[in-house]
CSV table of C-alpha atoms in Angstrom, one decimal:
chain,number,residue,atom,x,y,z
A,30,MET,CA,14.7,-3.1,16.8
A,31,LYS,CA,16.3,-4.6,19.8
A,32,GLU,CA,19.5,-3.0,21.1
A,33,PRO,CA,21.8,-6.1,20.4
A,34,ASP,CA,20.7,-5.9,16.8
A,35,ILE,CA,22.3,-2.5,16.4
A,36,ALA,CA,25.4,-2.9,18.5
A,37,VAL,CA,28.7,-2.7,16.5
A,38,ALA,CA,31.0,-5.6,16.7
A,39,VAL,CA,33.6,-4.5,14.1
A,40,LEU,CA,34.1,-1.2,12.3
A,41,LYS,CA,36.2,-0.9,9.2
A,42,CYS,CA,36.9,2.2,7.2
A,43,THR,CA,38.6,2.8,3.8
A,44,PRO,CA,38.6,6.1,1.8
A,45,SER,CA,35.7,4.9,-0.3
A,46,GLU,CA,33.5,3.0,2.1
A,47,LEU,CA,32.5,2.2,5.6
A,48,GLU,CA,31.8,-1.4,6.7
A,49,ILE,CA,29.9,-2.3,9.9
A,50,THR,CA,29.7,-5.8,11.3
A,51,TRP,CA,26.8,-5.9,13.8
A,52,GLN,CA,26.6,-8.0,17.0
A,53,ASN,CA,24.1,-10.3,15.3
A,54,SER,CA,26.9,-11.1,12.7
A,55,SER,CA,25.2,-9.3,9.8
A,56,TYR,CA,27.1,-6.6,8.1
A,57,SER,CA,26.4,-3.4,6.2
A,58,VAL,CA,28.5,-1.5,3.7
A,59,TYR,CA,28.0,2.3,2.9
A,60,SER,CA,29.9,4.2,0.2
A,61,SER,CA,31.6,7.5,1.1
A,62,VAL,CA,29.7,9.5,-1.4
A,63,TRP,CA,26.4,8.2,0.0
A,64,LEU,CA,27.4,8.9,3.6
A,65,ARG,CA,28.5,12.5,2.8
A,66,ASP,CA,25.3,13.1,0.8
A,67,ASN,CA,23.2,11.9,3.8
A,68,ASP,CA,25.2,13.7,6.6
A,69,PRO,CA,22.5,14.5,9.3
A,70,VAL,CA,23.8,18.0,9.6
A,71,ASN,CA,22.6,18.6,6.1
A,72,ARG,CA,19.0,17.7,6.9
A,73,ASP,CA,16.2,19.6,8.6
A,74,PRO,CA,15.9,18.1,12.1
A,75,VAL,CA,12.1,18.2,12.0
A,76,THR,CA,11.1,17.3,8.4
A,77,GLY,CA,14.2,15.3,7.4
A,78,GLN,CA,14.3,17.3,4.1
A,79,ARG,CA,17.8,17.9,2.6
A,80,LEU,CA,19.3,21.4,3.1
A,81,VAL,CA,22.0,21.1,0.4
A,82,SER,CA,22.3,20.2,-3.2
A,83,LEU,CA,24.5,17.4,-4.4
A,84,LEU,CA,26.6,20.1,-6.2
A,85,ASP,CA,27.4,21.6,-2.8
A,86,LEU,CA,29.3,18.5,-1.8
A,87,PRO,CA,32.7,17.1,-2.8
A,88,ARG,CA,32.7,15.1,-6.0
A,89,ALA,CA,34.7,12.2,-4.4
A,90,PRO,CA,34.7,12.6,-0.6
A,91,GLN,CA,37.3,10.4,1.2
A,92,LEU,CA,36.8,8.9,4.6
A,93,GLN,CA,39.8,9.0,7.0
A,94,ILE,CA,38.6,7.8,10.4
A,95,ALA,CA,35.4,6.1,11.7
A,96,GLU,CA,34.9,5.9,15.5
A,97,PRO,CA,32.1,4.2,17.4
A,98,GLN,CA,31.2,7.2,19.5
A,99,PRO,CA,29.3,8.8,21.2
A,100,ALA,CA,27.2,6.0,22.5
A,101,GLY,CA,24.7,4.7,19.9
A,102,HIS,CA,26.5,6.7,17.1
A,103,ILE,CA,29.4,6.6,14.7
A,104,THR,CA,31.6,9.7,14.0
A,105,LEU,CA,33.2,10.0,10.6
A,106,SER,CA,36.2,12.2,9.8
A,107,TRP,CA,36.7,13.4,6.2
A,108,ASP,CA,39.7,14.4,4.2
A,109,ASP,CA,38.5,18.1,4.0
A,110,GLY,CA,38.4,18.4,7.8
A,111,LYS,CA,34.6,17.9,8.1
A,112,THR,CA,33.0,15.4,10.5
A,113,SER,CA,29.7,13.6,10.4
A,114,VAL,CA,27.8,11.9,13.3
A,115,PHE,CA,25.3,9.2,12.4
A,116,PRO,CA,23.0,7.4,14.8
A,117,LEU,CA,23.4,3.6,14.5
A,118,THR,CA,19.6,3.1,14.3
A,119,TRP,CA,19.5,5.4,11.2
A,120,LEU,CA,22.3,3.6,9.5
A,121,ARG,CA,20.8,0.2,10.2
A,122,ALA,CA,17.4,1.4,8.9
A,123,PHE,CA,18.8,2.7,5.6
A,124,ASP,CA,20.9,-0.4,4.8
A,125,ARG,CA,19.4,-1.2,1.4
A,126,GLY,CA,21.1,-4.6,1.5
A,127,LEU,CA,18.6,-5.5,4.2
A,128,ARG,CA,15.7,-4.3,2.1
A,129,ILE,CA,13.9,-3.0,5.1
A,130,SER,CA,10.6,-1.4,3.9
A,131,PRO,CA,9.0,1.5,5.6
A,132,ARG,CA,5.7,-0.2,5.2
A,133,PRO,CA,4.5,-3.6,6.4
A,134,THR,CA,5.7,-6.5,4.2
A,135,ARG,CA,2.7,-7.7,2.2
A,136,MET,CA,1.7,-11.3,2.6
A,137,PRO,CA,-0.4,-12.8,-0.2
A,138,TRP,CA,-3.3,-15.0,0.7
A,139,ILE,CA,-6.0,-17.3,-0.8
A,140,GLY,CA,-9.6,-17.8,0.4
A,141,GLN,CA,-10.2,-18.0,4.1
A,142,PRO,CA,-12.9,-17.0,6.6
A,143,ALA,CA,-13.3,-13.2,7.1
A,144,GLN,CA,-12.7,-13.9,10.8
A,145,ALA,CA,-9.0,-14.7,10.0
A,146,PHE,CA,-8.3,-11.1,9.2
A,147,ALA,CA,-7.9,-8.2,11.7
A,148,TRP,CA,-11.1,-7.1,13.5
A,149,CYS,CA,-11.4,-4.3,16.1
A,150,ASP,CA,-14.3,-2.6,18.0
A,151,TYR,CA,-14.8,0.9,16.8
A,152,THR,CA,-14.6,2.4,20.3
A,153,GLU,CA,-11.3,0.5,21.0
A,154,TRP,CA,-9.9,1.7,17.6
A,155,ILE,CA,-10.7,5.3,18.4
A,156,ALA,CA,-9.6,5.3,22.0
A,157,ASN,CA,-6.4,3.1,21.9
A,158,PRO,CA,-3.5,4.1,19.6
A,159,ALA,CA,-1.8,0.7,20.1
A,160,SER,CA,-4.9,-1.1,18.8
A,161,ARG,CA,-5.1,1.3,15.9
A,162,GLU,CA,-1.5,0.7,15.1
A,163,ASP,CA,-1.9,-3.1,15.1
A,164,TRP,CA,-5.0,-2.9,13.0
A,165,LEU,CA,-3.3,-0.6,10.4
A,166,TYR,CA,-0.3,-2.9,10.3
A,167,TYR,CA,-2.6,-5.8,9.2
A,168,VAL,CA,-4.2,-3.6,6.6
A,169,GLY,CA,-0.7,-3.0,5.2
A,170,ARG,CA,0.2,-6.7,5.4
A,171,ASP,CA,-3.1,-8.3,4.2
A,172,GLY,CA,-4.7,-5.5,2.3
A,173,LEU,CA,-7.9,-5.5,4.3
A,174,ALA,CA,-9.2,-5.3,7.9
A,175,PHE,CA,-12.6,-4.9,9.6
A,176,LEU,CA,-14.2,-2.8,12.3
A,177,ARG,CA,-17.4,-3.7,14.2
A,178,ASP,CA,-20.0,-1.6,16.0
A,179,VAL,CA,-19.4,1.6,14.1
A,180,PRO,CA,-22.4,3.9,14.7
A,181,ILE,CA,-25.2,3.7,12.0
A,182,GLU,CA,-27.8,6.1,13.2
A,183,GLU,CA,-28.7,9.0,10.9
A,184,GLY,CA,-25.9,11.5,11.0
A,185,ALA,CA,-23.8,9.5,13.4
A,186,GLY,CA,-22.9,6.9,10.8
A,187,LYS,CA,-21.5,9.6,8.4
A,188,ALA,CA,-19.7,11.4,11.3
A,189,ALA,CA,-18.0,8.1,12.4
A,190,LEU,CA,-16.9,7.3,8.8
A,191,LEU,CA,-15.5,10.8,8.4
A,192,ARG,CA,-13.8,10.6,11.8
A,193,ILE,CA,-12.0,7.4,10.6
A,194,ALA,CA,-11.2,8.9,7.3
A,195,ALA,CA,-9.8,12.0,8.9
A,196,SER,CA,-7.4,10.0,11.1
A,197,LEU,CA,-6.1,8.3,8.0
A,198,SER,CA,-5.7,11.4,5.9
A,199,VAL,CA,-2.7,13.8,5.7
A,200,GLY,CA,-3.4,16.7,8.0
A,201,GLY,CA,-6.7,15.1,9.1
A,202,GLU,CA,-8.5,16.6,6.1
A,203,THR,CA,-11.5,15.1,4.5
A,204,ASN,CA,-13.3,16.0,1.3
A,205,ASP,CA,-17.0,15.3,0.7
A,206,SER,CA,-16.2,14.5,-3.0
A,207,ARG,CA,-14.5,11.3,-1.7
A,208,LEU,CA,-17.6,10.3,0.2
A,209,PHE,CA,-20.2,8.1,-1.6
A,210,ASP,CA,-23.3,6.0,-1.0
A,211,ILE,CA,-24.1,2.6,-2.4
A,212,SER,CA,-27.8,1.6,-2.1
A,213,SER,CA,-30.1,-0.9,-3.7
A,214,VAL,CA,-31.4,1.7,-6.1
A,215,PRO,CA,-30.5,0.6,-9.6
A,216,GLU,CA,-27.8,2.7,-11.2
A,217,THR,CA,-26.1,0.8,-14.0
A,218,GLY,CA,-23.3,3.3,-14.4
A,219,ASN,CA,-21.6,2.1,-11.2
A,220,ASN,CA,-20.5,-1.5,-10.3
A,221,GLY,CA,-21.5,-1.0,-6.7
A,222,TYR,CA,-25.2,-0.5,-7.5
A,223,ILE,CA,-25.9,-3.4,-9.9
A,224,SER,CA,-26.9,-6.9,-8.8
A,225,PRO,CA,-25.0,-9.0,-9.3
A,226,SER,CA,-21.9,-6.8,-9.7
A,227,PRO,CA,-18.9,-8.0,-11.8
A,228,LYS,CA,-17.4,-10.9,-9.9
A,229,VAL,CA,-14.6,-8.8,-8.5
A,230,TYR,CA,-13.0,-5.6,-9.7
A,231,THR,CA,-10.7,-2.6,-9.0
A,232,ASP,CA,-12.7,0.5,-8.2
A,233,GLN,CA,-12.3,3.3,-10.7
A,234,PRO,CA,-9.2,2.2,-12.7
A,235,TYR,CA,-9.9,5.0,-15.1
A,236,ARG,CA,-8.9,7.6,-12.5
A,237,ASP,CA,-5.4,9.0,-12.3
A,238,PRO,CA,-4.3,8.1,-9.7
A,239,VAL,CA,-6.5,5.1,-8.9
A,240,PRO,CA,-8.0,5.4,-5.4
A,241,GLY,CA,-5.5,3.9,-3.0
A,242,PHE,CA,-7.7,2.6,-0.2
A,243,GLN,CA,-11.5,2.4,0.3
A,244,LEU,CA,-13.6,2.4,3.4
A,245,LEU,CA,-17.0,0.7,3.2
A,246,HIS,CA,-19.5,1.1,6.1
A,247,CYS,CA,-22.6,-1.1,6.2
A,248,LEU,CA,-25.6,0.9,7.3
A,249,SER,CA,-28.2,-1.7,6.4
A,250,ALA,CA,-28.0,-5.1,4.9
A,251,ALA,CA,-30.1,-6.8,2.2
A,252,GLY,CA,-32.7,-9.3,3.5
A,253,GLN,CA,-31.2,-12.0,1.3
A,254,GLY,CA,-27.8,-12.2,-0.3
A,255,GLY,CA,-25.5,-9.3,-0.9
A,256,GLU,CA,-22.3,-10.8,0.7
A,257,SER,CA,-19.2,-8.8,0.1
A,258,VAL,CA,-16.5,-10.7,-1.8
A,259,PHE,CA,-12.7,-10.0,-1.7
A,260,VAL,CA,-9.8,-11.5,-3.7
A,261,ASP,CA,-6.1,-10.9,-3.2
A,262,GLY,CA,-4.9,-9.6,-6.6
A,263,MET,CA,-1.3,-9.9,-5.4
A,264,GLY,CA,-1.7,-13.6,-4.7
A,265,VAL,CA,-3.4,-14.1,-8.1
A,266,ALA,CA,-0.6,-12.1,-9.9
A,267,GLU,CA,2.1,-14.2,-8.3
A,268,ARG,CA,0.3,-17.4,-9.2
A,269,LEU,CA,0.1,-16.3,-12.8
A,270,ARG,CA,3.8,-15.3,-12.8
A,271,ALA,CA,4.8,-18.7,-11.4
A,272,HIS,CA,2.8,-20.8,-13.9
A,273,ASP,CA,2.9,-18.6,-17.0
A,274,PRO,CA,5.7,-15.9,-16.8
A,275,ASP,CA,5.0,-14.9,-20.4
A,276,ALA,CA,1.4,-14.1,-19.6
A,277,PHE,CA,2.5,-12.1,-16.5
A,278,THR,CA,5.0,-10.1,-18.6
A,279,THR,CA,2.3,-9.4,-21.2
A,280,LEU,CA,-0.1,-8.0,-18.6
A,281,SER,CA,2.6,-6.0,-16.8
A,282,GLN,CA,4.2,-4.5,-19.9
A,283,ILE,CA,1.4,-3.7,-22.4
A,284,PRO,CA,-0.8,-0.8,-21.4
A,285,ILE,CA,-4.5,-0.6,-22.2
A,286,LEU,CA,-7.2,2.1,-21.9
A,287,TYR,CA,-9.7,2.3,-19.1
A,288,ARG,CA,-12.7,4.6,-19.7
A,289,PHE,CA,-15.8,6.0,-18.0
A,290,GLU,CA,-18.1,8.6,-19.4
A,291,ASP,CA,-21.5,10.0,-18.7
A,292,ALA,CA,-23.3,13.3,-19.1
A,293,ALA,CA,-21.0,15.0,-16.5
A,294,VAL,CA,-17.5,13.5,-17.0
A,295,GLU,CA,-15.2,11.6,-19.4
A,296,LEU,CA,-12.4,9.8,-17.7
A,297,VAL,CA,-9.8,7.9,-19.7
A,298,THR,CA,-6.3,6.7,-18.6
A,299,GLU,CA,-3.8,4.2,-19.9
A,300,ARG,CA,-2.1,1.7,-17.6
A,301,THR,CA,-1.1,-1.9,-17.5
A,302,MET,CA,-3.4,-4.5,-15.9
A,303,LEU,CA,-0.6,-5.6,-13.6
A,304,GLU,CA,2.0,-3.2,-12.4
A,305,ILE,CA,5.5,-4.0,-11.1
A,306,ASP,CA,8.2,-1.9,-9.5
A,307,THR,CA,11.8,-1.3,-10.6
A,308,GLN,CA,12.8,-4.6,-8.8
A,309,GLY,CA,10.1,-6.6,-10.7
A,310,GLN,CA,8.0,-6.9,-7.5
A,311,PHE,CA,4.2,-6.7,-7.6
A,312,ARG,CA,3.0,-3.2,-7.2
A,313,ALA,CA,-0.7,-3.1,-8.2
A,314,ILE,CA,-3.5,-4.7,-10.1
A,315,CYS,CA,-6.1,-2.7,-12.1
A,316,TYR,CA,-8.9,-5.0,-13.3
A,317,ASP,CA,-12.4,-4.1,-14.2
A,318,ASP,CA,-14.1,-5.8,-17.2
A,319,ARG,CA,-16.7,-3.0,-17.5
A,320,SER,CA,-14.2,-0.2,-17.7
A,321,ILE,CA,-11.7,-1.6,-20.2
A,322,ALA,CA,-11.9,0.2,-23.5
A,323,PRO,CA,-11.4,-1.7,-26.8
A,324,ILE,CA,-7.9,-3.1,-26.6
A,325,PRO,CA,-5.6,-1.3,-29.1
A,326,LEU,CA,-3.8,-4.3,-30.4
A,327,LYS,CA,-4.1,-6.5,-33.5
A,328,GLY,CA,-3.0,-9.8,-35.0
A,329,PRO,CA,-0.8,-12.0,-32.9
A,330,HIS,CA,-0.3,-9.3,-30.2
A,331,LEU,CA,-4.0,-9.1,-29.6
A,332,LYS,CA,-4.4,-12.9,-29.5
A,333,LYS,CA,-1.5,-13.1,-27.0
A,334,TYR,CA,-3.0,-10.4,-24.8
A,335,TYR,CA,-6.5,-12.0,-24.7
A,336,ALA,CA,-5.0,-15.3,-23.7
A,337,ALA,CA,-3.2,-13.7,-20.8
A,338,TYR,CA,-6.2,-11.6,-19.9
A,339,ARG,CA,-8.4,-14.7,-19.8
A,340,GLN,CA,-5.9,-16.6,-17.5
A,341,LEU,CA,-6.0,-13.7,-15.1
A,342,ALA,CA,-9.8,-13.5,-15.2
A,343,GLU,CA,-10.1,-17.3,-14.5
A,344,LEU,CA,-7.8,-17.1,-11.5
A,345,LEU,CA,-9.7,-14.1,-10.1
A,346,GLY,CA,-12.9,-16.1,-10.5
A,347,GLU,CA,-11.7,-19.2,-8.6
A,348,ALA,CA,-14.0,-19.7,-5.6
A,349,ALA,CA,-11.1,-21.0,-3.5
A,350,ARG,CA,-9.4,-17.6,-3.7
A,351,SER,CA,-12.2,-15.4,-2.4
A,352,VAL,CA,-13.2,-14.2,1.0
A,353,GLY,CA,-17.0,-13.9,1.5
A,354,CYS,CA,-18.4,-11.8,4.3
A,355,ARG,CA,-22.0,-10.7,4.8
A,356,LEU,CA,-21.3,-7.4,6.5
A,357,GLN,CA,-23.9,-6.5,9.2
A,358,PRO,CA,-25.1,-3.0,10.1
A,359,GLY,CA,-22.2,-1.4,12.0
A,360,ASP,CA,-19.5,-3.4,10.2
A,361,LEU,CA,-16.8,-1.6,8.3
A,362,VAL,CA,-14.1,-2.8,6.0
A,363,LEU,CA,-10.9,-1.0,4.8
A,364,PHE,CA,-9.2,-2.5,1.8
A,365,ASN,CA,-6.3,-1.6,-0.5
A,366,ASN,CA,-8.0,-0.9,-3.8
A,367,THR,CA,-4.8,-1.4,-5.9
A,368,ARG,CA,-4.3,-4.9,-4.5
A,369,ILE,CA,-7.7,-6.3,-3.2
A,370,LEU,CA,-10.4,-6.8,-5.7
A,371,HIS,CA,-14.0,-6.6,-4.4
A,372,GLY,CA,-17.5,-7.3,-5.4
A,373,HIS,CA,-20.8,-8.5,-4.0
A,374,ALA,CA,-23.2,-11.4,-4.4
A,375,ALA,CA,-26.7,-10.9,-5.8
A,376,PHE,CA,-29.3,-9.7,-3.4
A,377,SER,CA,-33.1,-10.0,-3.7
A,378,ALA,CA,-34.8,-8.2,-0.8
A,379,GLY,CA,-34.3,-5.5,1.7
A,380,ALA,CA,-32.6,-2.1,1.6
A,381,ARG,CA,-28.9,-2.6,1.2
A,382,HIS,CA,-27.1,0.6,2.0
A,383,PHE,CA,-23.3,1.2,2.3
A,384,GLN,CA,-21.5,4.5,2.8
A,385,GLY,CA,-17.9,4.7,1.6
A,386,TYR,CA,-14.9,6.9,1.5
A,387,ARG,CA,-11.8,6.8,-0.8
A,388,LEU,CA,-8.4,7.3,0.8
A,389,ASP,CA,-4.9,8.0,-0.5
A,390,ALA,CA,-2.3,5.5,0.5
A,391,ASP,CA,0.2,8.1,1.8
A,392,GLY,CA,-2.2,9.3,4.6
A,393,LEU,CA,-2.8,5.8,5.8
A,394,PHE,CA,0.8,4.8,6.0
A,395,SER,CA,1.7,8.2,7.5
A,396,GLU,CA,-0.7,7.5,10.4
A,397,LEU,CA,0.8,4.0,10.8
A,398,ALA,CA,4.4,5.5,10.9
A,399,LEU,CA,3.4,8.2,13.4
A,400,LEU,CA,1.7,5.6,15.7
A,401,SER,CA,4.8,3.4,15.5
A,402,ARG,CA,7.1,6.3,16.3
A,403,GLN,CA,4.9,7.2,19.4
A,404,GLU,CA,5.1,3.5,20.5
A,405,ARG,CA,9.0,3.5,20.2
A,406,ASN,CA,9.2,6.8,22.2
């Protein structure tokens, strides 16, 4: 944020709230109880974790004086003799009226060439934190991005994939149980192995939680066909909301069962096909025809659900909404599994081999936040 954006033009204080008018003419209002609860002195300077309970604070703290000092800060004086010093940048960042998100603002999209998304050379991605930060920003914004020239030699390919995964995991930890192979060997229990796969789908919606992000590294491509296909579930959900709000509500409020079972595991979880947050904004999509258990509805409710379900399926299947990309050996894609649906076209010849890794969202966004902080400093 540029300095003029966080300079104070007018500072007003009442016992119950603080109002700041900024140099760019926007303004922020903070309640006294919120300010006292978030006094920087009551937070660990390293982790930011709170050091006091709400019950340790006054029930109704009263502001007496607010002063724009020292430079870049505001000092507040309270009725019980305490003082609090807040950095202006911190206050600005936590003005909920601005709805500033700690993650990139997601931008829905419809079909376009794969080249329109972020691409980066593997060696550049590893060596240059600024390039890695930009690339991860676009992953957050668009839901997917690509790397090229990732090593594919035996042993080196797995090592490169795990190196990428480690950099996007909390604490740099990796787990071999998150690593998987997709080859042209028939294995009908997994969408990634069958040809053709379902048009597009969410990977493992029967898991709790659903895998947040997925890395797919092409080690060898099929001789014919096998193009990877991606569709923005956020864009599809918003299209459904705009044209049939009732169908959107049905899919975001009525949970159904997703199930997978074989000789080794039985995985079942209940969730809605579309998920929204407390503000009604799109949060996630979980769509996989093959994993949906018999829908536990009947009569008019079942009929209404199937009508909404079909509308969503038709939108996801529209060719104009998909991105097709025939990944070549050494290409890698990272996509948000709770937003971007994926699949692949039929293939008829050649050894098609991908290696993948499933990531949690918190590790990826933690790495982006750390890179951004390094850039600011």
